[in-house]
Amino acid sequence: MRILHTSDWHLGRRLMSVDMHEHHAEFLAWLLRTAQAEQVDLVVVAGDIFDRSQPSAESVDLLDRTLASFAAAGVRMLLIPGNHDHPVRIGYGRALFEQSGIHVRATVSDISAPVVLSDEAGPVACYGIPYLAPDAVMAQLEAERSHASVLDAAMQRVRADAAARGIDRIVVAAHAFVVGQ
């Protein structure tokens, strides 16, 4: 099974006075070619897709064209918002995208909705944990007000879901604040 992990695209970013749009477009075209050439089963984008929560129209258009290209090529993706992204904006259209193999996991309720892949050894459940700002999600996750607590509560959901599905191989992509071990 081949999973290609990427993150922190920061579409819309400017470096000093340099607009990075063309560089981003070149990178995303390269990423699709690489995913196809390597016969990747899933491309994971673990957050910070945009550089800011209210991206420019040009950046939104670039993401739209990119997702359409991956879907047309039959390359599955799992995307989650990062701390620079707005989860509602990243999650827009996710039900429609799902039908094309573009899996967006932008909310707490999405945590227990894996993308299930299979190979000769059986199923693999790939979970996406979006950036979890403690103040925004601690009540929904019944967690304390800390990054560690909300991430632990999210992982409890992942483990419970995988166990309920009878899947012992899991992959978790998260955009998280982690300290220590």
mmCIF file of N, CA, C and O in Angstrom, residues 83-154:
data_model
loop_
_atom_site.group_PDB
_atom_site.id
_atom_site.type_symbol
_atom_site.label_atom_id
_atom_site.label_comp_id
_atom_site.label_asym_id
_atom_site.label_seq_id
_atom_site.Cartn_x
_atom_site.Cartn_y
_atom_site.Cartn_z
ATOM 1 N N ASN A 83 -4.392 24.680 11.336
ATOM 2 C CA ASN A 83 -4.693 25.881 12.109
ATOM 3 C C ASN A 83 -4.781 27.137 11.253
ATOM 4 O O ASN A 83 -5.366 28.133 11.663
ATOM 5 N N HIS A 84 -4.245 27.125 10.046
ATOM 6 C CA HIS A 84 -4.366 28.275 9.151
ATOM 7 C C HIS A 84 -5.669 28.228 8.350
ATOM 8 O O HIS A 84 -6.041 29.221 7.727
ATOM 9 N N ASP A 85 -6.320 27.065 8.312
ATOM 10 C CA ASP A 85 -7.520 26.885 7.496
ATOM 11 C C ASP A 85 -8.782 27.095 8.321
ATOM 12 O O ASP A 85 -8.791 26.886 9.530
ATOM 13 N N HIS A 86 -9.849 27.459 7.644
ATOM 14 C CA HIS A 86 -11.156 27.531 8.290
ATOM 15 C C HIS A 86 -11.862 26.207 7.994
ATOM 16 O O HIS A 86 -12.057 25.861 6.830
ATOM 17 N N PRO A 87 -12.221 25.438 9.020
ATOM 18 C CA PRO A 87 -12.784 24.106 8.777
ATOM 19 C C PRO A 87 -14.049 24.122 7.915
ATOM 20 O O PRO A 87 -14.262 23.205 7.116
ATOM 21 N N VAL A 88 -14.884 25.137 8.041
ATOM 22 C CA VAL A 88 -16.099 25.201 7.232
ATOM 23 C C VAL A 88 -15.737 25.418 5.763
ATOM 24 O O VAL A 88 -16.308 24.785 4.873
ATOM 25 N N ARG A 89 -14.770 26.277 5.507
ATOM 26 C CA ARG A 89 -14.365 26.524 4.119
ATOM 27 C C ARG A 89 -13.689 25.293 3.510
ATOM 28 O O ARG A 89 -13.927 24.956 2.359
ATOM 29 N N ILE A 90 -12.831 24.627 4.271
ATOM 30 C CA ILE A 90 -12.185 23.413 3.758
ATOM 31 C C ILE A 90 -13.219 22.315 3.567
ATOM 32 O O ILE A 90 -13.144 21.524 2.631
ATOM 33 N N GLY A 91 -14.208 22.261 4.457
ATOM 34 C CA GLY A 91 -15.214 21.211 4.395
ATOM 35 C C GLY A 91 -16.323 21.433 3.382
ATOM 36 O O GLY A 91 -17.116 20.526 3.114
ATOM 37 N N TYR A 92 -16.365 22.615 2.774
ATOM 38 C CA TYR A 92 -17.419 22.907 1.815
ATOM 39 C C TYR A 92 -17.386 21.903 0.649
ATOM 40 O O TYR A 92 -16.330 21.652 0.074
ATOM 41 N N GLY A 93 -18.502 21.312 0.357
ATOM 42 C CA GLY A 93 -18.608 20.391 -0.769
ATOM 43 C C GLY A 93 -18.111 18.986 -0.486
ATOM 44 O O GLY A 93 -18.023 18.164 -1.393
ATOM 45 N N ARG A 94 -17.794 18.686 0.778
ATOM 46 C CA ARG A 94 -17.176 17.393 1.068
ATOM 47 C C ARG A 94 -18.053 16.200 0.716
ATOM 48 O O ARG A 94 -17.535 15.158 0.320
ATOM 49 N N ALA A 95 -19.368 16.327 0.823
ATOM 50 C CA ALA A 95 -20.243 15.203 0.459
ATOM 51 C C ALA A 95 -20.156 14.921 -1.041
ATOM 52 O O ALA A 95 -20.123 13.762 -1.460
ATOM 53 N N LEU A 96 -20.078 15.953 -1.833
ATOM 54 C CA LEU A 96 -19.932 15.781 -3.278
ATOM 55 C C LEU A 96 -18.538 15.268 -3.630
ATOM 56 O O LEU A 96 -18.390 14.369 -4.457
ATOM 57 N N PHE A 97 -17.520 15.823 -2.979
ATOM 58 C CA PHE A 97 -16.136 15.388 -3.231
ATOM 59 C C PHE A 97 -15.966 13.899 -2.934
ATOM 60 O O PHE A 97 -15.235 13.198 -3.619
ATOM 61 N N GLU A 98 -16.627 13.445 -1.888
ATOM 62 C CA GLU A 98 -16.499 12.050 -1.442
ATOM 63 C C GLU A 98 -16.781 11.083 -2.596
ATOM 64 O O GLU A 98 -16.106 10.071 -2.734
ATOM 65 N N GLN A 99 -17.744 11.429 -3.427
ATOM 66 C CA GLN A 99 -18.116 10.575 -4.553
ATOM 67 C C GLN A 99 -17.008 10.478 -5.600
ATOM 68 O O GLN A 99 -17.007 9.563 -6.411
ATOM 69 N N SER A 100 -16.070 11.420 -5.553
ATOM 70 C CA SER A 100 -14.974 11.448 -6.523
ATOM 71 C C SER A 100 -13.650 10.975 -5.943
ATOM 72 O O SER A 100 -12.603 11.143 -6.558
ATOM 73 N N GLY A 101 -13.693 10.439 -4.724
ATOM 74 C CA GLY A 101 -12.463 9.955 -4.105
ATOM 75 C C GLY A 101 -11.668 11.025 -3.387
ATOM 76 O O GLY A 101 -10.526 10.796 -3.005
ATOM 77 N N ILE A 102 -12.265 12.192 -3.189
ATOM 78 C CA ILE A 102 -11.626 13.278 -2.446
ATOM 79 C C ILE A 102 -12.314 13.323 -1.082
ATOM 80 O O ILE A 102 -13.470 13.729 -0.973
ATOM 81 N N HIS A 103 -11.613 12.877 -0.056
ATOM 82 C CA HIS A 103 -12.194 12.705 1.274
ATOM 83 C C HIS A 103 -11.732 13.835 2.189
ATOM 84 O O HIS A 103 -10.554 13.915 2.527
ATOM 85 N N VAL A 104 -12.666 14.690 2.579
ATOM 86 C CA VAL A 104 -12.354 15.835 3.442
ATOM 87 C C VAL A 104 -12.883 15.524 4.833
ATOM 88 O O VAL A 104 -14.053 15.180 5.002
ATOM 89 N N ARG A 105 -12.018 15.658 5.822
ATOM 90 C CA ARG A 105 -12.398 15.415 7.208
ATOM 91 C C ARG A 105 -12.124 16.705 7.980
ATOM 92 O O ARG A 105 -11.002 16.973 8.381
ATOM 93 N N ALA A 106 -13.183 17.520 8.150
ATOM 94 C CA ALA A 106 -12.999 18.865 8.680
ATOM 95 C C ALA A 106 -13.650 19.118 10.029
ATOM 96 O O ALA A 106 -13.449 20.182 10.604
ATOM 97 N N THR A 107 -14.426 18.162 10.534
ATOM 98 C CA THR A 107 -15.149 18.387 11.777
ATOM 99 C C THR A 107 -14.877 17.273 12.783
ATOM 100 O O THR A 107 -14.355 16.218 12.432
ATOM 101 N N VAL A 108 -15.290 17.500 14.009
ATOM 102 C CA VAL A 108 -15.140 16.487 15.057
ATOM 103 C C VAL A 108 -15.891 15.221 14.665
ATOM 104 O O VAL A 108 -15.383 14.108 14.839
ATOM 105 N N SER A 109 -17.075 15.364 14.104
ATOM 106 C CA SER A 109 -17.842 14.171 13.725
ATOM 107 C C SER A 109 -17.161 13.386 12.606
ATOM 108 O O SER A 109 -17.410 12.186 12.462
ATOM 109 N N ASP A 110 -16.306 14.025 11.833
ATOM 110 C CA ASP A 110 -15.572 13.335 10.759
ATOM 111 C C ASP A 110 -14.438 12.457 11.282
ATOM 112 O O ASP A 110 -13.918 11.621 10.544
ATOM 113 N N ILE A 111 -14.039 12.643 12.527
ATOM 114 C CA ILE A 111 -12.886 11.912 13.066
ATOM 115 C C ILE A 111 -13.088 10.405 12.970
ATOM 116 O O ILE A 111 -12.151 9.662 12.696
ATOM 117 N N SER A 112 -14.317 9.962 13.172
ATOM 118 C CA SER A 112 -14.568 8.514 13.144
ATOM 119 C C SER A 112 -15.117 8.060 11.784
ATOM 120 O O SER A 112 -15.868 7.094 11.704
ATOM 121 N N ALA A 113 -14.701 8.748 10.724
ATOM 122 C CA ALA A 113 -15.104 8.371 9.358
ATOM 123 C C ALA A 113 -13.837 8.134 8.537
ATOM 124 O O ALA A 113 -13.365 9.021 7.845
ATOM 125 N N PRO A 114 -13.297 6.927 8.610
ATOM 126 C CA PRO A 114 -12.045 6.665 7.900
ATOM 127 C C PRO A 114 -12.244 6.463 6.403
ATOM 128 O O PRO A 114 -13.345 6.172 5.940
ATOM 129 N N VAL A 115 -11.156 6.617 5.690
ATOM 130 C CA VAL A 115 -11.083 6.155 4.309
ATOM 131 C C VAL A 115 -10.500 4.753 4.443
ATOM 132 O O VAL A 115 -9.411 4.583 4.992
ATOM 133 N N VAL A 116 -11.232 3.764 3.987
ATOM 134 C CA VAL A 116 -10.789 2.380 4.143
ATOM 135 C C VAL A 116 -10.173 1.899 2.837
ATOM 136 O O VAL A 116 -10.819 1.922 1.786
ATOM 137 N N LEU A 117 -8.915 1.508 2.923
ATOM 138 C CA LEU A 117 -8.179 0.950 1.798
ATOM 139 C C LEU A 117 -7.969 -0.533 2.074
ATOM 140 O O LEU A 117 -8.047 -0.971 3.222
ATOM 141 N N SER A 118 -7.669 -1.285 1.045
ATOM 142 C CA SER A 118 -7.390 -2.705 1.231
ATOM 143 C C SER A 118 -6.192 -3.121 0.406
ATOM 144 O O SER A 118 -5.943 -2.575 -0.667
ATOM 145 N N ASP A 119 -5.458 -4.075 0.934
ATOM 146 C CA ASP A 119 -4.374 -4.710 0.190
ATOM 147 C C ASP A 119 -4.407 -6.198 0.529
ATOM 148 O O ASP A 119 -5.359 -6.679 1.147
ATOM 149 N N GLU A 120 -3.357 -6.919 0.148
ATOM 150 C CA GLU A 120 -3.343 -8.368 0.365
ATOM 151 C C GLU A 120 -3.434 -8.752 1.842
ATOM 152 O O GLU A 120 -3.830 -9.859 2.175
ATOM 153 N N ALA A 121 -3.085 -7.843 2.744
ATOM 154 C CA ALA A 121 -3.140 -8.125 4.179
ATOM 155 C C ALA A 121 -4.473 -7.723 4.809
ATOM 156 O O ALA A 121 -4.664 -7.891 6.001
ATOM 157 N N GLY A 122 -5.376 -7.154 4.003
ATOM 158 C CA GLY A 122 -6.676 -6.763 4.523
ATOM 159 C C GLY A 122 -6.885 -5.264 4.543
ATOM 160 O O GLY A 122 -6.147 -4.503 3.908
ATOM 161 N N PRO A 123 -7.889 -4.824 5.302
ATOM 162 C CA PRO A 123 -8.230 -3.399 5.306
ATOM 163 C C PRO A 123 -7.293 -2.551 6.169
ATOM 164 O O PRO A 123 -6.721 -3.024 7.149
ATOM 165 N N VAL A 124 -7.173 -1.295 5.757
ATOM 166 C CA VAL A 124 -6.462 -0.268 6.517
ATOM 167 C C VAL A 124 -7.410 0.918 6.620
ATOM 168 O O VAL A 124 -7.908 1.406 5.604
ATOM 169 N N ALA A 125 -7.669 1.370 7.835
ATOM 170 C CA ALA A 125 -8.535 2.526 8.049
ATOM 171 C C ALA A 125 -7.659 3.766 8.206
ATOM 172 O O ALA A 125 -6.816 3.824 9.096
ATOM 173 N N CYS A 126 -7.860 4.735 7.320
ATOM 174 C CA CYS A 126 -7.086 5.981 7.341
ATOM 175 C C CYS A 126 -7.970 7.097 7.892
ATOM 176 O O CYS A 126 -8.975 7.461 7.274
ATOM 177 N N TYR A 127 -7.614 7.610 9.034
ATOM 178 C CA TYR A 127 -8.398 8.630 9.721
ATOM 179 C C TYR A 127 -7.742 9.994 9.571
ATOM 180 O O TYR A 127 -6.512 10.096 9.535
ATOM 181 N N GLY A 128 -8.564 11.024 9.522
ATOM 182 C CA GLY A 128 -8.071 12.392 9.494
ATOM 183 C C GLY A 128 -8.561 13.155 10.704
ATOM 184 O O GLY A 128 -9.765 13.186 10.977
ATOM 185 N N ILE A 129 -7.623 13.720 11.440
ATOM 186 C CA ILE A 129 -7.987 14.541 12.598
ATOM 187 C C ILE A 129 -7.633 15.991 12.256
ATOM 188 O O ILE A 129 -6.453 16.338 12.162
ATOM 189 N N PRO A 130 -8.653 16.831 12.052
ATOM 190 C CA PRO A 130 -8.367 18.226 11.737
ATOM 191 C C PRO A 130 -7.746 18.927 12.941
ATOM 192 O O PRO A 130 -7.762 18.388 14.060
ATOM 193 N N TYR A 131 -7.214 20.112 12.703
ATOM 194 C CA TYR A 131 -6.683 20.885 13.828
ATOM 195 C C TYR A 131 -7.815 21.104 14.823
ATOM 196 O O TYR A 131 -8.905 21.555 14.456
ATOM 197 N N LEU A 132 -7.556 20.768 16.065
ATOM 198 C CA LEU A 132 -8.567 20.859 17.117
ATOM 199 C C LEU A 132 -8.199 21.953 18.108
ATOM 200 O O LEU A 132 -7.405 21.725 19.026
ATOM 201 N N ALA A 133 -8.762 23.132 17.922
ATOM 202 C CA ALA A 133 -8.559 24.219 18.880
ATOM 203 C C ALA A 133 -9.341 23.846 20.144
ATOM 204 O O ALA A 133 -10.557 23.661 20.077
ATOM 205 N N PRO A 134 -8.659 23.714 21.275
ATOM 206 C CA PRO A 134 -9.336 23.231 22.481
ATOM 207 C C PRO A 134 -10.618 23.991 22.831
ATOM 208 O O PRO A 134 -11.638 23.354 23.123
ATOM 209 N N ASP A 135 -10.594 25.314 22.771
ATOM 210 C CA ASP A 135 -11.791 26.080 23.130
ATOM 211 C C ASP A 135 -12.974 25.772 22.213
ATOM 212 O O ASP A 135 -14.120 25.834 22.641
ATOM 213 N N ALA A 136 -12.700 25.440 20.970
ATOM 214 C CA ALA A 136 -13.767 25.200 19.998
ATOM 215 C C ALA A 136 -14.361 23.798 20.087
ATOM 216 O O ALA A 136 -15.519 23.601 19.713
ATOM 217 N N VAL A 137 -13.581 22.822 20.579
ATOM 218 C CA VAL A 137 -14.044 21.426 20.492
ATOM 219 C C VAL A 137 -14.081 20.673 21.814
ATOM 220 O O VAL A 137 -14.567 19.545 21.854
ATOM 221 N N MET A 138 -13.603 21.260 22.900
ATOM 222 C CA MET A 138 -13.482 20.490 24.141
ATOM 223 C C MET A 138 -14.839 19.998 24.649
ATOM 224 O O MET A 138 -14.934 18.867 25.132
ATOM 225 N N ALA A 139 -15.887 20.786 24.514
ATOM 226 C CA ALA A 139 -17.206 20.330 24.974
ATOM 227 C C ALA A 139 -17.694 19.165 24.122
ATOM 228 O O ALA A 139 -18.179 18.157 24.654
ATOM 229 N N GLN A 140 -17.550 19.272 22.819
ATOM 230 C CA GLN A 140 -18.007 18.208 21.912
ATOM 231 C C GLN A 140 -17.229 16.911 22.129
ATOM 232 O O GLN A 140 -17.782 15.822 22.014
ATOM 233 N N LEU A 141 -15.947 17.033 22.464
ATOM 234 C CA LEU A 141 -15.121 15.846 22.706
ATOM 235 C C LEU A 141 -15.114 15.413 24.175
ATOM 236 O O LEU A 141 -14.468 14.426 24.521
ATOM 237 N N GLU A 142 -15.801 16.173 25.021
ATOM 238 C CA GLU A 142 -15.818 15.905 26.462
ATOM 239 C C GLU A 142 -14.397 15.809 26.995
ATOM 240 O O GLU A 142 -14.016 14.855 27.684
ATOM 241 N N ALA A 143 -13.604 16.821 26.646
ATOM 242 C CA ALA A 143 -12.188 16.852 27.009
ATOM 243 C C ALA A 143 -11.886 18.097 27.830
ATOM 244 O O ALA A 143 -12.689 19.029 27.883
ATOM 245 N N GLU A 144 -10.731 18.083 28.426
ATOM 246 C CA GLU A 144 -10.269 19.264 29.151
ATOM 247 C C GLU A 144 -9.731 20.276 28.156
ATOM 248 O O GLU A 144 -9.509 19.971 26.988
ATOM 249 N N ARG A 145 -9.479 21.473 28.655
ATOM 250 C CA ARG A 145 -9.037 22.573 27.801
ATOM 251 C C ARG A 145 -7.526 22.515 27.583
ATOM 252 O O ARG A 145 -6.759 23.307 28.137
ATOM 253 N N SER A 146 -7.106 21.571 26.750
ATOM 254 C CA SER A 146 -5.700 21.480 26.375
ATOM 255 C C SER A 146 -5.597 20.730 25.064
ATOM 256 O O SER A 146 -6.470 19.927 24.724
ATOM 257 N N HIS A 147 -4.522 20.997 24.345
ATOM 258 C CA HIS A 147 -4.303 20.283 23.094
ATOM 259 C C HIS A 147 -4.175 18.779 23.341
ATOM 260 O O HIS A 147 -4.736 17.969 22.604
ATOM 261 N N ALA A 148 -3.452 18.410 24.378
ATOM 262 C CA ALA A 148 -3.250 16.992 24.678
ATOM 263 C C ALA A 148 -4.575 16.302 24.965
ATOM 264 O O ALA A 148 -4.821 15.182 24.496
ATOM 265 N N SER A 149 -5.445 16.952 25.714
ATOM 266 C CA SER A 149 -6.714 16.335 26.091
ATOM 267 C C SER A 149 -7.639 16.158 24.886
ATOM 268 O O SER A 149 -8.250 15.100 24.720
ATOM 269 N N VAL A 150 -7.751 17.180 24.035
ATOM 270 C CA VAL A 150 -8.644 17.031 22.879
ATOM 271 C C VAL A 150 -8.079 16.021 21.875
ATOM 272 O O VAL A 150 -8.837 15.257 21.269
ATOM 273 N N LEU A 151 -6.763 15.977 21.721
ATOM 274 C CA LEU A 151 -6.169 14.993 20.814
ATOM 275 C C LEU A 151 -6.347 13.581 21.363
ATOM 276 O O LEU A 151 -6.650 12.648 20.616
ATOM 277 N N ASP A 152 -6.201 13.418 22.677
ATOM 278 C CA ASP A 152 -6.435 12.106 23.290
ATOM 279 C C ASP A 152 -7.886 11.662 23.088
ATOM 280 O O ASP A 152 -8.152 10.508 22.760
ATOM 281 N N ALA A 153 -8.820 12.584 23.267
ATOM 282 C CA ALA A 153 -10.236 12.252 23.062
ATOM 283 C C ALA A 153 -10.500 11.886 21.598
ATOM 284 O O ALA A 153 -11.278 10.962 21.315
ATOM 285 N N ALA A 154 -9.861 12.576 20.674
ATOM 286 C CA ALA A 154 -10.013 12.247 19.250
ATOM 287 C C ALA A 154 -9.467 10.854 18.971
ATOM 288 O O ALA A 154 -10.091 10.060 18.253
#
